[in-house]
Amino acid sequence: MENKIRVSNLNFFYGKAQALYDISLEVPERQVVACIGPSGCGKSTFLRTLNRMNDTIPIARADGEVIVDGENIYAPGTDVVALRRKVGMVFQKSNPFPKSIFDNVAYGIRINGIQTSKTDLNDRVEKALHDAALWNEVKDRLNTSAFGLSGGQQQRLCIARALAVQPEVILMDEPASALDPIATQKIEELVVELKRDYTIVIVTHNMQQASRVSDRTAFFMLGKLVEYDSTQKMFQNPNEKLTEDYITGRFG
Amino acid sequence: MDHRIIDQQLDVLRDKILLLGGATESAVQRAMQSLVERDSVLAKQVLEEDKIIDQMELEIDRLSIEILALQHPAAHDLRFVISVAKITPILERIADHAGSIAEAALVINIEPLVKNYVEFPMMAQTAAEMLRSALDAFTNEDAQLSREIIERDKEIDTSYKKVFNALLEMMIDNPSATTGAAHLLFVAKHLERIGDYVKDICELNVYLREAAFIKHSRLI
């Protein structure tokens, strides 16, 4: 299996404070990688290094390499907008725009200056809503406000919005932590469904969620990658005692 | 976190399976004693106490399922619960074999004494030792000892063949001993099966310790 992302010796700093220490791992194409670890362990910081989302923080600095499709995304001259189109992101709290359902999904296509006919745009919005498993619930009210959707639907709308610009990788930062169990289940089913076409890296506090949806799991602690292996191995027989202690709730 | 909720339940589960192991070991040992010493009262006791073992099995099943459903164990905790859940019915089956030996004893004990029990005491002793060691290996999560016990199953198989042939000869030479000898054949088979079950327990001990499946390893 090809690696979509290869991270080598990545160190990350917020000013003088080091948040990530010498992280190296590979994300295989069309697989789901879950990042777990206690609060403040660096897993969200790590996620955000994969599409340079941390660039928005002025004092943030990264060294090391993050190779996506063979290109180091930290190399000078990298087109960050193109990078984020390729490596999309879904956040913990759903954040639809104060627009209609349709315009939310079409937003990325329009802002990226992707030239489409009206029919093409409609098709792409419909496909993104289908892929996000939301189409059947919203097809009759595409022009109503996105705020009228439930929390779970809003989160799937945000996923549809991310999918509409046809990314190859989707980063998800605790996408279901604010949702009820049914909405959570839908998101989890969606993640499994999406990996047919996309590479997914998901940060989650919910260990069962990591074990249910991911192929590989990375356990972070105090900014270090303690262990990274197949999810099966991590949850049945991890190599590191720290991993075992964390996933069995001996500390947290 | 020093004390997890699951720890208390895992401790109870450990206590329960050790009690079941002890009861099973005692059932095998006393069933053989009832045969060798022609003690039918003891044989009846063994049969009577099988209900207690069945009850213990039910309790362990219930607790294992409860822990899986409510505590979502992972890693070693998960392997422990799975091992207990799989070892429990094996112990219950070993106890059933002990019951069958006790039933045979009730018949054999009223028959004329078969000349001698040939290799029986040794075979029974090996089976009992293997069972005790397997339970020790479970308690100490000793994969090395478990592998050694698995090898000892061959001793029982060899004894079984000797006992089988000796009893067959006995039936040919002395037709009046046929009833007793035929029942002893069954006893030998029960002991041989107990050896196989102990082997299964040891394979689960290795899984508990190493997360490795050594059963049917040619298929993995």
GROMACS .gro file of N, CA, C and O in nm, chain A residues 208 234-238 244 247-252, chain B residues 1 4 7 72 74-79 207 210-211:
model
  104
  208GLN      N    1  -1.300   0.390   2.203
  208GLN     CA    2  -1.381   0.293   2.129
  208GLN      C    3  -1.399   0.340   1.985
  208GLN      O    4  -1.401   0.261   1.892
  234MET      N    5  -0.273  -0.244   1.852
  234MET     CA    6  -0.271  -0.144   1.959
  234MET      C    7  -0.373  -0.175   2.067
  234MET      O    8  -0.349  -0.152   2.185
  235PHE      N    9  -0.490  -0.227   2.027
  235PHE     CA   10  -0.596  -0.248   2.127
  235PHE      C   11  -0.598  -0.389   2.185
  235PHE      O   12  -0.671  -0.417   2.279
  236GLN      N   13  -0.519  -0.479   2.124
  236GLN     CA   14  -0.515  -0.614   2.180
  236GLN      C   15  -0.384  -0.645   2.249
  236GLN      O   16  -0.383  -0.714   2.350
  237ASN      N   17  -0.276  -0.591   2.196
  237ASN     CA   18  -0.146  -0.627   2.252
  237ASN      C   19  -0.042  -0.521   2.217
  237ASN      O   20   0.050  -0.547   2.140
  238PRO      N   21  -0.056  -0.401   2.273
  238PRO     CA   22   0.040  -0.296   2.238
  238PRO      C   23   0.180  -0.332   2.287
  238PRO      O   24   0.194  -0.406   2.384
  244GLU      N   25  -0.054   0.060   2.678
  244GLU     CA   26  -0.144  -0.031   2.751
  244GLU      C   27  -0.212   0.043   2.866
  244GLU      O   28  -0.333   0.035   2.886
  247ILE      N   29  -0.477   0.298   2.718
  247ILE     CA   30  -0.601   0.245   2.658
  247ILE      C   31  -0.682   0.161   2.757
  247ILE      O   32  -0.800   0.137   2.735
  248THR      N   33  -0.620   0.119   2.867
  248THR     CA   34  -0.697   0.045   2.967
  248THR      C   35  -0.737   0.136   3.082
  248THR      O   36  -0.784   0.090   3.186
  249GLY      N   37  -0.714   0.267   3.065
  249GLY     CA   38  -0.764   0.364   3.163
  249GLY      C   39  -0.685   0.366   3.292
  249GLY      O   40  -0.737   0.403   3.397
  250ARG      N   41  -0.559   0.326   3.288
  250ARG     CA   42  -0.479   0.332   3.412
  250ARG      C   43  -0.434   0.474   3.441
  250ARG      O   44  -0.395   0.506   3.550
  251PHE      N   45  -0.433   0.557   3.341
  251PHE     CA   46  -0.418   0.701   3.364
  251PHE      C   47  -0.489   0.772   3.251
  251PHE      O   48  -0.526   0.711   3.152
  252GLY      N   49  -0.510   0.902   3.266
  252GLY     CA   50  -0.577   0.971   3.157
  252GLY      C   51  -0.597   1.115   3.191
  252GLY      O   52  -0.559   1.160   3.297
  253MET      N   53  -0.400   0.657   3.789
  253MET     CA   54  -0.524   0.609   3.854
  253MET      C   55  -0.497   0.472   3.920
  253MET      O   56  -0.463   0.378   3.852
  256ARG      N   57  -0.908   0.118   3.924
  256ARG     CA   58  -1.008   0.133   3.820
  256ARG      C   59  -1.129   0.048   3.858
  256ARG      O   60  -1.114  -0.053   3.928
  259ASP      N   61  -1.086  -0.311   3.771
  259ASP     CA   62  -0.993  -0.394   3.850
  259ASP      C   63  -1.067  -0.483   3.949
  259ASP      O   64  -1.036  -0.600   3.964
  324HIS      N   65  -1.577  -0.245   2.857
  324HIS     CA   66  -1.500  -0.240   2.732
  324HIS      C   67  -1.351  -0.261   2.754
  324HIS      O   68  -1.270  -0.173   2.723
  326ALA      N   69  -0.963  -0.358   2.716
  326ALA     CA   70  -0.871  -0.360   2.602
  326ALA      C   71  -0.741  -0.426   2.645
  326ALA      O   72  -0.718  -0.447   2.764
  327ALA      N   73  -0.660  -0.457   2.546
  327ALA     CA   74  -0.525  -0.511   2.568
  327ALA      C   75  -0.526  -0.627   2.668
  327ALA      O   76  -0.606  -0.719   2.654
  328HIS      N   77  -0.441  -0.622   2.772
  328HIS     CA   78  -0.430  -0.736   2.864
  328HIS      C   79  -0.564  -0.764   2.933
  328HIS      O   80  -0.602  -0.880   2.952
  329ASP      N   81  -0.636  -0.659   2.970
  329ASP     CA   82  -0.767  -0.680   3.036
  329ASP      C   83  -0.859  -0.761   2.944
  329ASP      O   84  -0.928  -0.853   2.988
  330LEU      N   85  -0.858  -0.725   2.816
  330LEU     CA   86  -0.943  -0.795   2.719
  330LEU      C   87  -0.900  -0.941   2.707
  330LEU      O   88  -0.983  -1.033   2.712
  331ARG      N   89  -0.769  -0.961   2.696
  331ARG     CA   90  -0.720  -1.099   2.681
  331ARG      C   91  -0.753  -1.182   2.805
  331ARG      O   92  -0.784  -1.300   2.795
  459TYR      N   93  -0.199  -1.737   2.496
  459TYR     CA   94  -0.269  -1.620   2.438
  459TYR      C   95  -0.277  -1.506   2.540
  459TYR      O   96  -0.250  -1.390   2.508
  462GLU      N   97   0.090  -1.370   2.572
  462GLU     CA   98   0.163  -1.320   2.453
  462GLU      C   99   0.074  -1.271   2.340
  462GLU      O  100   0.124  -1.227   2.238
  463ALA      N  101  -0.058  -1.284   2.358
  463ALA     CA  102  -0.153  -1.249   2.251
  463ALA      C  103  -0.127  -1.331   2.126
  463ALA      O  104  -0.156  -1.287   2.016
   0.00000   0.00000   0.00000
